[in-house]
Amino acid sequence: MRVIFPGSFDPVTLGHLNIIKRAASLFDEVIVAVLENNQKQPLFPTEERIEMLEELLYDIDNVEVEVFSGLLADYYRLKDADAVLRGLRTPSDYEYERQLAALNHSLYPGLETLFLVTETRYSFISSSYAREVASYGGNISGLVPCSVARKLYRKFFSDPVVEEKMKQIQCL
Ligand code: PNS
């Protein structure tokens, strides 16, 4: 079974990685599809978002990282996928996700959406919280992998400050 795990991944979080790894052990093929979105201005350009994911996932054979633009339903058809996979953290995620799933199904009736419930320890994590905490110099070691934490701090602070922060949060 081939599933697509779509998202903005701006940047990838520990929650995303947990879902991707669990999906890799459940399905034959997992396509991590990074949205190239011209409407939302991302903090990380598409190439950087892909590079971070590839670095973190290179050792999982059945996971591929790709970029997509336009409608997810069109990309799904193009990839001949069997399902879209999304993570569910909270009841509000569920409300949003069921609407998205229904919309995608109406755009392409063959499109099925599957959900994996996020592990409790990751349920408060989002890319936007990671960006916000990083912008204030807070500890993001529990939100994103260390390689991502360094790149995230670099968006807001000079190199020496970043290295000092990485030491402080023991994320090296
Ligand atoms: O990580 P995100 O930002 O929650 O992911 C949202 C995503 C990428 C799954 C969604 O915005 C999407 O599928 N966008 C592609 C455009 C599209 O198909 N729009 C119609 C449904 S909103």
Tab-separated table of N, CA and C and ligand atoms in Angstrom:
chain	number	residue	atom	x	y	z
A	1	MET	N	0.838	-1.202	0.000
A	1	MET	CA	0.000	0.000	0.000
A	1	MET	C	0.878	1.260	0.000
A	2	ARG	N	0.541	2.181	-0.890
A	2	ARG	CA	1.323	3.434	-0.999
A	2	ARG	C	0.521	4.584	-0.381
A	3	VAL	N	1.103	5.228	0.645
A	3	VAL	CA	0.389	6.348	1.261
A	3	VAL	C	1.179	7.644	1.076
A	4	ILE	N	0.411	8.725	1.025
A	4	ILE	CA	1.017	10.059	0.919
A	4	ILE	C	0.824	10.765	2.260
A	5	PHE	N	1.918	11.274	2.822
A	5	PHE	CA	1.832	12.057	4.063
A	5	PHE	C	2.139	13.508	3.678
A	6	PRO	N	1.090	14.296	3.428
A	6	PRO	CA	1.320	15.661	2.927
A	6	PRO	C	1.433	16.669	4.070
A	7	GLY	N	2.124	17.762	3.820
A	7	GLY	CA	2.193	18.816	4.830
A	7	GLY	C	3.081	19.948	4.381
A	8	SER	N	3.118	20.978	5.234
A	8	SER	CA	3.986	22.119	4.946
A	8	SER	C	5.405	21.858	5.466
A	9	PHE	N	5.513	21.150	6.588
A	9	PHE	CA	6.822	20.794	7.172
A	9	PHE	C	7.734	22.023	7.266
A	10	ASP	N	7.214	23.067	7.898
A	10	ASP	CA	7.937	24.348	7.963
A	10	ASP	C	8.273	24.715	9.405
A	11	PRO	N	9.158	23.982	10.103
A	11	PRO	CA	9.932	22.826	9.634
A	11	PRO	C	9.328	21.516	10.146
A	12	VAL	N	9.968	20.402	9.765
A	12	VAL	CA	9.569	19.083	10.267
A	12	VAL	C	9.765	19.045	11.790
A	13	THR	N	8.817	18.415	12.492
A	13	THR	CA	8.889	18.334	13.963
A	13	THR	C	9.089	16.878	14.401
A	14	LEU	N	9.291	16.701	15.711
A	14	LEU	CA	9.398	15.340	16.257
A	14	LEU	C	8.078	14.589	16.078
A	15	GLY	N	6.965	15.331	16.098
A	15	GLY	CA	5.650	14.708	15.893
A	15	GLY	C	5.522	14.149	14.476
A	16	HIS	N	5.927	14.941	13.476
A	16	HIS	CA	5.899	14.461	12.089
A	16	HIS	C	6.751	13.195	11.951
A	17	LEU	N	7.960	13.257	12.513
A	17	LEU	CA	8.895	12.130	12.341
A	17	LEU	C	8.333	10.857	12.949
A	18	ASN	N	7.667	11.008	14.098
A	18	ASN	CA	7.089	9.838	14.751
A	18	ASN	C	6.006	9.201	13.867
A	19	ILE	N	5.174	10.045	13.268
A	19	ILE	CA	4.112	9.527	12.381
A	19	ILE	C	4.748	8.847	11.157
A	20	ILE	N	5.764	9.479	10.581
A	20	ILE	CA	6.392	8.925	9.367
A	20	ILE	C	7.021	7.554	9.682
A	21	LYS	N	7.705	7.455	10.814
A	21	LYS	CA	8.357	6.182	11.162
A	21	LYS	C	7.328	5.088	11.436
A	22	ARG	N	6.258	5.452	12.113
A	22	ARG	CA	5.206	4.453	12.362
A	22	ARG	C	4.558	4.039	11.046
A	23	ALA	N	4.348	5.013	10.157
A	23	ALA	CA	3.731	4.704	8.860
A	23	ALA	C	4.641	3.786	8.039
A	24	ALA	N	5.956	4.015	8.132
A	24	ALA	CA	6.901	3.211	7.352
A	24	ALA	C	6.857	1.743	7.771
A	25	SER	N	6.493	1.501	9.038
A	25	SER	CA	6.423	0.099	9.448
A	25	SER	C	5.046	-0.515	9.164
A	26	LEU	N	4.093	0.322	8.803
A	26	LEU	CA	2.747	-0.196	8.522
A	26	LEU	C	2.478	-0.370	7.027
A	27	PHE	N	3.073	0.527	6.218
A	27	PHE	CA	2.740	0.549	4.787
A	27	PHE	C	3.971	0.224	3.936
A	28	ASP	N	3.730	-0.224	2.688
A	28	ASP	CA	4.852	-0.579	1.802
A	28	ASP	C	5.661	0.654	1.424
A	29	GLU	N	4.959	1.739	1.154
A	29	GLU	CA	5.626	2.936	0.641
A	29	GLU	C	4.999	4.193	1.263
A	30	VAL	N	5.846	5.084	1.733
A	30	VAL	CA	5.349	6.347	2.301
A	30	VAL	C	5.978	7.499	1.510
A	31	ILE	N	5.131	8.319	0.913
A	31	ILE	CA	5.631	9.505	0.214
A	31	ILE	C	5.363	10.716	1.115
A	32	VAL	N	6.437	11.334	1.582
A	32	VAL	CA	6.299	12.555	2.375
A	32	VAL	C	6.239	13.691	1.354
A	33	ALA	N	5.080	14.321	1.230
A	33	ALA	CA	4.853	15.298	0.165
A	33	ALA	C	4.854	16.711	0.741
A	34	VAL	N	5.863	17.465	0.362
A	34	VAL	CA	6.059	18.815	0.899
A	34	VAL	C	5.325	19.813	0.007
A	35	LEU	N	4.401	20.547	0.607
A	35	LEU	CA	3.623	21.507	-0.177
A	35	LEU	C	4.453	22.735	-0.534
A	36	GLU	N	4.521	22.996	-1.819
A	36	GLU	CA	5.141	24.236	-2.287
A	36	GLU	C	3.987	25.204	-2.481
A	37	ASN	N	3.815	26.072	-1.517
A	37	ASN	CA	2.601	26.884	-1.489
A	37	ASN	C	2.928	28.347	-1.765
A	38	ASN	N	2.410	28.841	-2.852
A	38	ASN	CA	2.718	30.225	-3.203
A	38	ASN	C	1.926	31.241	-2.386
A	39	GLN	N	0.828	30.782	-1.755
A	39	GLN	CA	0.006	31.731	-0.997
A	39	GLN	C	0.591	32.017	0.382
A	40	LYS	N	1.059	30.933	1.063
A	40	LYS	CA	1.654	31.109	2.393
A	40	LYS	C	3.142	31.316	2.219
A	41	GLN	N	3.695	32.334	2.901
A	41	GLN	CA	5.138	32.553	2.816
A	41	GLN	C	5.818	31.712	3.903
A	42	PRO	N	6.490	30.613	3.522
A	42	PRO	CA	7.088	29.781	4.559
A	42	PRO	C	8.360	30.400	5.133
A	43	LEU	N	8.738	29.993	6.346
A	43	LEU	CA	10.002	30.457	6.930
A	43	LEU	C	11.161	29.810	6.182
A	44	PHE	N	11.023	28.522	5.878
A	44	PHE	CA	12.069	27.796	5.149
A	44	PHE	C	11.646	27.613	3.698
A	45	PRO	N	12.531	27.933	2.750
A	45	PRO	CA	12.177	27.667	1.351
A	45	PRO	C	12.002	26.158	1.134
A	46	THR	N	11.304	25.806	0.075
A	46	THR	CA	10.986	24.396	-0.188
A	46	THR	C	12.231	23.509	-0.146
A	47	GLU	N	13.318	23.953	-0.786
A	47	GLU	CA	14.537	23.113	-0.875
A	47	GLU	C	15.045	22.789	0.528
A	48	GLU	N	15.019	23.775	1.424
A	48	GLU	CA	15.511	23.539	2.791
A	48	GLU	C	14.602	22.583	3.553
A	49	ARG	N	13.301	22.723	3.349
A	49	ARG	CA	12.359	21.834	4.047
A	49	ARG	C	12.576	20.384	3.585
A	50	ILE	N	12.827	20.227	2.276
A	50	ILE	CA	13.070	18.887	1.733
A	50	ILE	C	14.400	18.325	2.239
A	51	GLU	N	15.417	19.175	2.225
A	51	GLU	CA	16.754	18.751	2.668
A	51	GLU	C	16.713	18.246	4.130
A	52	MET	N	16.006	18.984	4.992
A	52	MET	CA	15.921	18.577	6.404
A	52	MET	C	15.254	17.207	6.524
A	53	LEU	N	14.171	17.023	5.775
A	53	LEU	CA	13.459	15.743	5.829
A	53	LEU	C	14.341	14.612	5.293
A	54	GLU	N	15.017	14.874	4.187
A	54	GLU	CA	15.848	13.821	3.577
A	54	GLU	C	16.972	13.402	4.514
A	55	GLU	N	17.583	14.390	5.164
A	55	GLU	CA	18.669	14.089	6.109
A	55	GLU	C	18.187	13.198	7.248
A	56	LEU	N	16.971	13.457	7.696
A	56	LEU	CA	16.450	12.732	8.857
A	56	LEU	C	15.876	11.362	8.491
A	57	LEU	N	15.565	11.170	7.210
A	57	LEU	CA	14.851	9.946	6.813
A	57	LEU	C	15.639	9.061	5.858
A	58	TYR	N	16.926	9.431	5.612
A	58	TYR	CA	17.683	8.739	4.558
A	58	TYR	C	17.803	7.229	4.796
A	59	ASP	N	17.744	6.812	6.077
A	59	ASP	CA	17.963	5.386	6.372
A	59	ASP	C	16.673	4.556	6.378
A	60	ILE	N	15.558	5.168	6.001
A	60	ILE	CA	14.317	4.376	5.925
A	60	ILE	C	14.003	4.143	4.446
A	61	ASP	N	14.182	2.897	4.033
A	61	ASP	CA	14.134	2.574	2.596
A	61	ASP	C	12.798	2.856	1.921
A	62	ASN	N	11.701	2.674	2.647
A	62	ASN	CA	10.404	2.816	1.976
A	62	ASN	C	9.784	4.209	2.153
A	63	VAL	N	10.617	5.184	2.520
A	63	VAL	CA	10.123	6.569	2.622
A	63	VAL	C	10.794	7.431	1.566
A	64	GLU	N	9.987	8.164	0.824
A	64	GLU	CA	10.512	9.100	-0.181
A	64	GLU	C	10.023	10.499	0.145
A	65	VAL	N	10.855	11.492	-0.108
A	65	VAL	CA	10.442	12.876	0.119
A	65	VAL	C	10.259	13.536	-1.249
A	66	GLU	N	9.108	14.137	-1.449
A	66	GLU	CA	8.830	14.786	-2.733
A	66	GLU	C	8.203	16.155	-2.501
A	67	VAL	N	8.177	16.952	-3.542
A	67	VAL	CA	7.504	18.241	-3.453
A	67	VAL	C	6.220	18.159	-4.286
A	68	PHE	N	5.175	18.845	-3.816
A	68	PHE	CA	4.001	18.929	-4.676
A	68	PHE	C	3.422	20.337	-4.598
A	69	SER	N	2.701	20.707	-5.656
A	69	SER	CA	2.014	21.997	-5.640
A	69	SER	C	0.637	21.761	-6.253
A	70	GLY	N	-0.232	22.698	-6.078
A	70	GLY	CA	-1.595	22.504	-6.589
A	70	GLY	C	-2.402	21.653	-5.638
A	71	LEU	N	-3.426	20.992	-6.177
A	71	LEU	CA	-4.343	20.236	-5.313
A	71	LEU	C	-3.755	18.891	-4.908
A	72	LEU	N	-3.953	18.558	-3.641
A	72	LEU	CA	-3.510	17.250	-3.148
A	72	LEU	C	-4.224	16.129	-3.917
A	73	ALA	N	-5.495	16.348	-4.232
A	73	ALA	CA	-6.275	15.326	-4.945
A	73	ALA	C	-5.642	15.014	-6.317
A	74	ASP	N	-5.126	16.037	-6.986
A	74	ASP	CA	-4.490	15.820	-8.298
A	74	ASP	C	-3.168	15.070	-8.144
A	75	TYR	N	-2.422	15.448	-7.116
A	75	TYR	CA	-1.134	14.793	-6.851
A	75	TYR	C	-1.360	13.316	-6.496
A	76	TYR	N	-2.391	13.073	-5.722
A	76	TYR	CA	-2.759	11.709	-5.293
A	76	TYR	C	-3.025	10.829	-6.525
A	77	ARG	N	-3.770	11.380	-7.467
A	77	ARG	CA	-4.108	10.637	-8.676
A	77	ARG	C	-2.838	10.370	-9.485
A	78	LEU	N	-2.009	11.401	-9.602
A	78	LEU	CA	-0.751	11.294	-10.347
A	78	LEU	C	0.146	10.192	-9.777
A	79	LYS	N	0.196	10.106	-8.446
A	79	LYS	CA	1.077	9.129	-7.787
A	79	LYS	C	0.424	7.757	-7.674
A	80	ASP	N	-0.818	7.644	-8.096
A	80	ASP	CA	-1.546	6.385	-7.998
A	80	ASP	C	-1.500	5.842	-6.553
A	81	ALA	N	-1.768	6.728	-5.603
A	81	ALA	CA	-1.665	6.364	-4.182
A	81	ALA	C	-2.913	5.622	-3.710
A	82	ASP	N	-2.785	4.939	-2.575
A	82	ASP	CA	-3.915	4.212	-2.002
A	82	ASP	C	-4.587	4.992	-0.877
A	83	ALA	N	-3.850	5.900	-0.268
A	83	ALA	CA	-4.450	6.703	0.811
A	83	ALA	C	-3.582	7.918	1.115
A	84	VAL	N	-4.250	8.925	1.667
A	84	VAL	CA	-3.550	10.073	2.260
A	84	VAL	C	-3.478	9.771	3.747
A	85	LEU	N	-2.353	10.055	4.362
A	85	LEU	CA	-2.202	9.825	5.790
A	85	LEU	C	-2.044	11.157	6.506
A	86	ARG	N	-2.779	11.328	7.622
A	86	ARG	CA	-2.628	12.530	8.438
A	86	ARG	C	-2.546	12.127	9.905
A	87	GLY	N	-1.871	12.939	10.690
A	87	GLY	CA	-1.785	12.695	12.128
A	87	GLY	C	-2.881	13.471	12.837
A	88	LEU	N	-3.394	12.903	13.927
A	88	LEU	CA	-4.423	13.586	14.713
A	88	LEU	C	-3.899	13.835	16.122
A	89	ARG	N	-3.830	15.119	16.505
A	89	ARG	CA	-3.329	15.462	17.841
A	89	ARG	C	-4.454	15.754	18.812
A	90	THR	N	-5.429	16.528	18.361
A	90	THR	CA	-6.441	17.084	19.274
A	90	THR	C	-7.839	17.010	18.642
A	91	PRO	N	-8.890	17.242	19.439
A	91	PRO	CA	-10.239	17.292	18.850
A	91	PRO	C	-10.350	18.357	17.754
A	92	SER	N	-9.649	19.472	17.915
A	92	SER	CA	-9.767	20.500	16.867
A	92	SER	C	-9.084	20.043	15.581
A	93	ASP	N	-8.018	19.261	15.710
A	93	ASP	CA	-7.418	18.652	14.512
A	93	ASP	C	-8.453	17.791	13.804
A	94	TYR	N	-9.183	17.015	14.615
A	94	TYR	CA	-10.164	16.099	14.035
A	94	TYR	C	-11.206	16.867	13.216
A	95	GLU	N	-11.701	17.975	13.781
A	95	GLU	CA	-12.711	18.771	13.072
A	95	GLU	C	-12.171	19.279	11.735
A	96	TYR	N	-10.954	19.787	11.779
A	96	TYR	CA	-10.323	20.310	10.567
A	96	TYR	C	-10.058	19.183	9.567
A	97	GLU	N	-9.541	18.077	10.091
A	97	GLU	CA	-9.118	16.985	9.216
A	97	GLU	C	-10.284	16.258	8.561
A	98	ARG	N	-11.398	16.143	9.292
A	98	ARG	CA	-12.527	15.435	8.676
A	98	ARG	C	-13.086	16.262	7.518
A	99	GLN	N	-13.023	17.584	7.654
A	99	GLN	CA	-13.492	18.465	6.576
A	99	GLN	C	-12.559	18.372	5.361
A	100	LEU	N	-11.256	18.380	5.660
A	100	LEU	CA	-10.251	18.260	4.589
A	100	LEU	C	-10.416	16.924	3.857
A	101	ALA	N	-10.625	15.854	4.652
A	101	ALA	CA	-10.781	14.518	4.060
A	101	ALA	C	-12.028	14.479	3.172
A	102	ALA	N	-13.109	15.088	3.657
A	102	ALA	CA	-14.354	15.077	2.878
A	102	ALA	C	-14.199	15.903	1.606
A	103	LEU	N	-13.514	17.039	1.724
A	103	LEU	CA	-13.296	17.886	0.549
A	103	LEU	C	-12.449	17.134	-0.487
A	104	ASN	N	-11.382	16.508	-0.021
A	104	ASN	CA	-10.514	15.771	-0.949
A	104	ASN	C	-11.259	14.607	-1.600
A	105	HIS	N	-12.124	13.966	-0.810
A	105	HIS	CA	-12.901	12.842	-1.358
A	105	HIS	C	-13.884	13.336	-2.416
A	106	SER	N	-14.418	14.546	-2.193
A	106	SER	CA	-15.365	15.072	-3.185
A	106	SER	C	-14.634	15.504	-4.463
A	107	LEU	N	-13.365	15.927	-4.299
A	107	LEU	CA	-12.591	16.328	-5.485
A	107	LEU	C	-12.156	15.107	-6.295
A	108	TYR	N	-11.916	14.009	-5.574
A	108	TYR	CA	-11.502	12.765	-6.240
A	108	TYR	C	-12.073	11.593	-5.430
A	109	PRO	N	-13.204	11.033	-5.849
A	109	PRO	CA	-13.899	10.036	-5.041
A	109	PRO	C	-13.055	8.798	-4.695
A	110	GLY	N	-11.969	8.544	-5.429
A	110	GLY	CA	-11.117	7.404	-5.070
A	110	GLY	C	-10.180	7.706	-3.904
A	111	LEU	N	-10.180	8.950	-3.440
A	111	LEU	CA	-9.200	9.349	-2.419
A	111	LEU	C	-9.679	9.007	-1.008
A	112	GLU	N	-8.904	8.169	-0.335
A	112	GLU	CA	-9.202	7.807	1.054
A	112	GLU	C	-8.197	8.499	1.976
A	113	THR	N	-8.663	8.924	3.142
A	113	THR	CA	-7.741	9.509	4.120
A	113	THR	C	-7.689	8.609	5.351
A	114	LEU	N	-6.500	8.277	5.786
A	114	LEU	CA	-6.301	7.485	6.997
A	114	LEU	C	-5.652	8.364	8.052
A	115	PHE	N	-5.924	8.045	9.325
A	115	PHE	CA	-5.349	8.849	10.415
A	115	PHE	C	-4.546	7.985	11.369
A	116	LEU	N	-3.442	8.520	11.821
A	116	LEU	CA	-2.720	7.914	12.933
A	116	LEU	C	-2.824	8.890	14.095
A	117	VAL	N	-3.176	8.383	15.266
A	117	VAL	CA	-3.278	9.253	16.437
A	117	VAL	C	-1.864	9.547	16.937
A	118	THR	N	-1.578	10.820	17.098
A	118	THR	CA	-0.262	11.254	17.573
A	118	THR	C	-0.031	10.750	18.995
A	119	GLU	N	1.177	10.267	19.256
A	119	GLU	CA	1.490	9.835	20.622
A	119	GLU	C	1.353	11.036	21.564
A	120	THR	N	0.860	10.785	22.780
A	120	THR	CA	0.554	11.880	23.724
A	120	THR	C	1.746	12.822	23.910
A	121	ARG	N	2.941	12.240	23.997
A	121	ARG	CA	4.111	13.098	24.280
A	121	ARG	C	4.412	14.085	23.150
A	122	TYR	N	3.813	13.872	21.962
A	122	TYR	CA	4.036	14.802	20.849
A	122	TYR	C	2.796	15.636	20.538
A	123	SER	N	1.731	15.472	21.337
A	123	SER	CA	0.442	16.010	20.898
A	123	SER	C	0.348	17.538	20.978
A	124	PHE	N	1.289	18.176	21.661
A	124	PHE	CA	1.244	19.648	21.772
A	124	PHE	C	2.170	20.319	20.760
A	125	ILE	N	2.832	19.528	19.944
A	125	ILE	CA	3.864	20.082	19.047
A	125	ILE	C	3.262	20.504	17.713
A	126	SER	N	3.684	21.678	17.244
A	126	SER	CA	3.350	22.078	15.870
A	126	SER	C	4.524	22.865	15.318
A	127	SER	N	4.623	22.920	14.001
A	127	SER	CA	5.709	23.689	13.373
A	127	SER	C	5.598	25.154	13.773
A	128	SER	N	4.358	25.667	13.855
A	128	SER	CA	4.214	27.103	14.162
A	128	SER	C	4.651	27.403	15.599
A	129	TYR	N	4.372	26.492	16.556
A	129	TYR	CA	4.875	26.708	17.927
A	129	TYR	C	6.400	26.649	17.933
A	130	ALA	N	6.966	25.708	17.180
A	130	ALA	CA	8.438	25.591	17.144
A	130	ALA	C	9.040	26.899	16.604
A	131	ARG	N	8.432	27.451	15.559
A	131	ARG	CA	8.941	28.714	14.985
A	131	ARG	C	8.835	29.846	16.007
A	132	GLU	N	7.688	29.895	16.683
A	132	GLU	CA	7.475	30.992	17.630
A	132	GLU	C	8.429	30.893	18.836
A	133	VAL	N	8.543	29.698	19.416
A	133	VAL	CA	9.422	29.533	20.583
A	133	VAL	C	10.866	29.854	20.172
A	134	ALA	N	11.269	29.375	18.992
A	134	ALA	CA	12.638	29.639	18.514
A	134	ALA	C	12.880	31.137	18.348
A	135	SER	N	11.886	31.846	17.853
A	135	SER	CA	12.067	33.284	17.596
A	135	SER	C	12.329	34.059	18.894
A	136	TYR	N	11.852	33.500	20.036
A	136	TYR	CA	12.104	34.133	21.333
A	136	TYR	C	13.304	33.500	22.047
A	137	GLY	N	13.976	32.598	21.365
A	137	GLY	CA	15.172	31.971	21.946
A	137	GLY	C	14.859	30.893	22.968
A	138	GLY	N	13.628	30.389	22.982
A	138	GLY	CA	13.256	29.339	23.945
A	138	GLY	C	13.814	27.978	23.563
A	139	ASN	N	13.649	27.042	24.501
A	139	ASN	CA	14.186	25.687	24.294
A	139	ASN	C	13.276	24.876	23.371
A	140	ILE	N	13.779	24.526	22.200
A	140	ILE	CA	12.955	23.789	21.238
A	140	ILE	C	13.417	22.337	21.078
A	141	SER	N	14.263	21.886	22.035
A	141	SER	CA	14.815	20.533	21.878
A	141	SER	C	13.745	19.447	22.011
A	142	GLY	N	12.617	19.773	22.648
A	142	GLY	CA	11.542	18.785	22.760
A	142	GLY	C	10.547	18.868	21.609
A	143	LEU	N	10.779	19.797	20.694
A	143	LEU	CA	9.816	20.014	19.600
A	143	LEU	C	10.339	19.556	18.239
A	144	VAL	N	11.623	19.784	18.013
A	144	VAL	CA	12.221	19.436	16.706
A	144	VAL	C	13.553	18.720	16.949
A	145	PRO	N	14.027	17.929	15.948
A	145	PRO	CA	15.337	17.302	16.105
A	145	PRO	C	16.430	18.376	16.195
A	146	CYS	N	17.582	18.027	16.772
A	146	CYS	CA	18.648	19.018	16.983
A	146	CYS	C	19.124	19.669	15.679
A	147	SER	N	19.202	18.879	14.611
A	147	SER	CA	19.666	19.452	13.335
A	147	SER	C	18.708	20.557	12.869
A	148	VAL	N	17.440	20.353	13.118
A	148	VAL	CA	16.420	21.345	12.730
A	148	VAL	C	16.466	22.537	13.697
A	149	ALA	N	16.698	22.247	14.990
A	149	ALA	CA	16.752	23.326	15.990
A	149	ALA	C	17.821	24.342	15.596
A	150	ARG	N	18.986	23.845	15.187
A	150	ARG	CA	20.073	24.765	14.806
A	150	ARG	C	19.643	25.642	13.620
A	151	LYS	N	19.034	25.018	12.624
A	151	LYS	CA	18.602	25.781	11.428
A	151	LYS	C	17.515	26.803	11.791
A	152	LEU	N	16.673	26.406	12.731
A	152	LEU	CA	15.579	27.289	13.133
A	152	LEU	C	16.131	28.508	13.889
A	153	TYR	N	17.035	28.275	14.839
A	153	TYR	CA	17.627	29.406	15.560
A	153	TYR	C	18.364	30.330	14.587
A	154	ARG	N	18.993	29.734	13.568
A	154	ARG	CA	19.757	30.564	12.605
A	154	ARG	C	18.884	31.560	11.863
A	155	LYS	N	17.584	31.271	11.812
A	155	LYS	CA	16.669	32.213	11.144
A	155	LYS	C	16.515	33.499	11.966
A	156	PHE	N	16.830	33.411	13.276
A	156	PHE	CA	16.556	34.551	14.153
A	156	PHE	C	17.789	35.136	14.837
A	157	PHE	N	18.874	34.340	14.926
A	157	PHE	CA	20.041	34.770	15.708
A	157	PHE	C	21.337	34.570	14.919
A	158	SER	N	22.386	35.288	15.376
A	158	SER	CA	23.701	35.149	14.718
A	158	SER	C	24.333	33.808	15.124
A	159	ASP	N	25.340	33.360	14.352
A	159	ASP	CA	25.961	32.048	14.583
A	159	ASP	C	26.464	31.831	16.015
A	160	PRO	N	27.212	32.799	16.609
A	160	PRO	CA	27.698	32.547	17.977
A	160	PRO	C	26.546	32.386	18.973
A	161	VAL	N	25.488	33.174	18.804
A	161	VAL	CA	24.326	33.069	19.703
A	161	VAL	C	23.669	31.689	19.524
A	162	VAL	N	23.582	31.251	18.273
A	162	VAL	CA	22.971	29.943	17.997
A	162	VAL	C	23.758	28.844	18.695
A	163	GLU	N	25.100	28.874	18.562
A	163	GLU	CA	25.906	27.813	19.170
A	163	GLU	C	25.771	27.834	20.692
A	164	GLU	N	25.703	29.023	21.272
A	164	GLU	CA	25.519	29.136	22.729
A	164	GLU	C	24.175	28.511	23.143
A	165	LYS	N	23.147	28.805	22.375
A	165	LYS	CA	21.808	28.261	22.668
A	165	LYS	C	21.800	26.741	22.556
A	166	MET	N	22.475	26.230	21.514
A	166	MET	CA	22.505	24.774	21.314
A	166	MET	C	23.174	24.095	22.505
A	167	LYS	N	24.211	24.747	23.060
A	167	LYS	CA	24.885	24.196	24.248
A	167	LYS	C	23.942	24.240	25.450
A	168	GLN	N	23.304	25.399	25.607
A	168	GLN	CA	22.392	25.576	26.763
A	168	GLN	C	21.285	24.507	26.775
A	169	ILE	N	20.766	24.223	25.598
A	169	ILE	CA	19.635	23.271	25.567
A	169	ILE	C	20.138	21.830	25.377
A	170	GLN	N	21.448	21.661	25.418
A	170	GLN	CA	22.099	20.340	25.306
A	170	GLN	C	21.607	19.589	24.075
A	171	CYS	N	21.640	20.297	22.954
A	171	CYS	CA	21.166	19.736	21.696
A	171	CYS	C	22.299	19.928	20.691
A	172	LEU	N	23.240	18.994	20.665
A	172	LEU	CA	24.428	19.221	19.816
A	172	LEU	C	24.619	18.106	18.794
B	1	PNS	O1	1.002	20.654	7.399
B	1	PNS	P1	-0.296	21.297	6.992
B	1	PNS	O2	-0.038	22.752	6.662
B	1	PNS	O3	-1.375	21.090	7.996
B	1	PNS	O4	-0.761	20.581	5.627
B	1	PNS	C1	-1.916	21.010	4.947
B	1	PNS	C2	-2.007	20.353	3.550
B	1	PNS	C3	-0.700	20.515	2.811
B	1	PNS	C4	-2.306	18.882	3.701
B	1	PNS	C5	-3.178	21.042	2.772
B	1	PNS	O5	-3.062	22.417	2.878
B	1	PNS	C6	-3.199	20.657	1.306
B	1	PNS	O6	-3.437	19.520	0.967
B	1	PNS	N1	-2.902	21.636	0.419
B	1	PNS	C7	-2.817	21.409	-1.008
B	1	PNS	C8	-3.872	22.217	-1.757
B	1	PNS	C9	-5.205	21.525	-1.688
B	1	PNS	O7	-5.372	20.389	-2.075
B	1	PNS	N2	-6.222	22.266	-1.169
B	1	PNS	C10	-7.541	21.726	-1.009
B	1	PNS	C11	-7.728	21.168	0.375
B	1	PNS	S1	-7.377	22.369	1.653
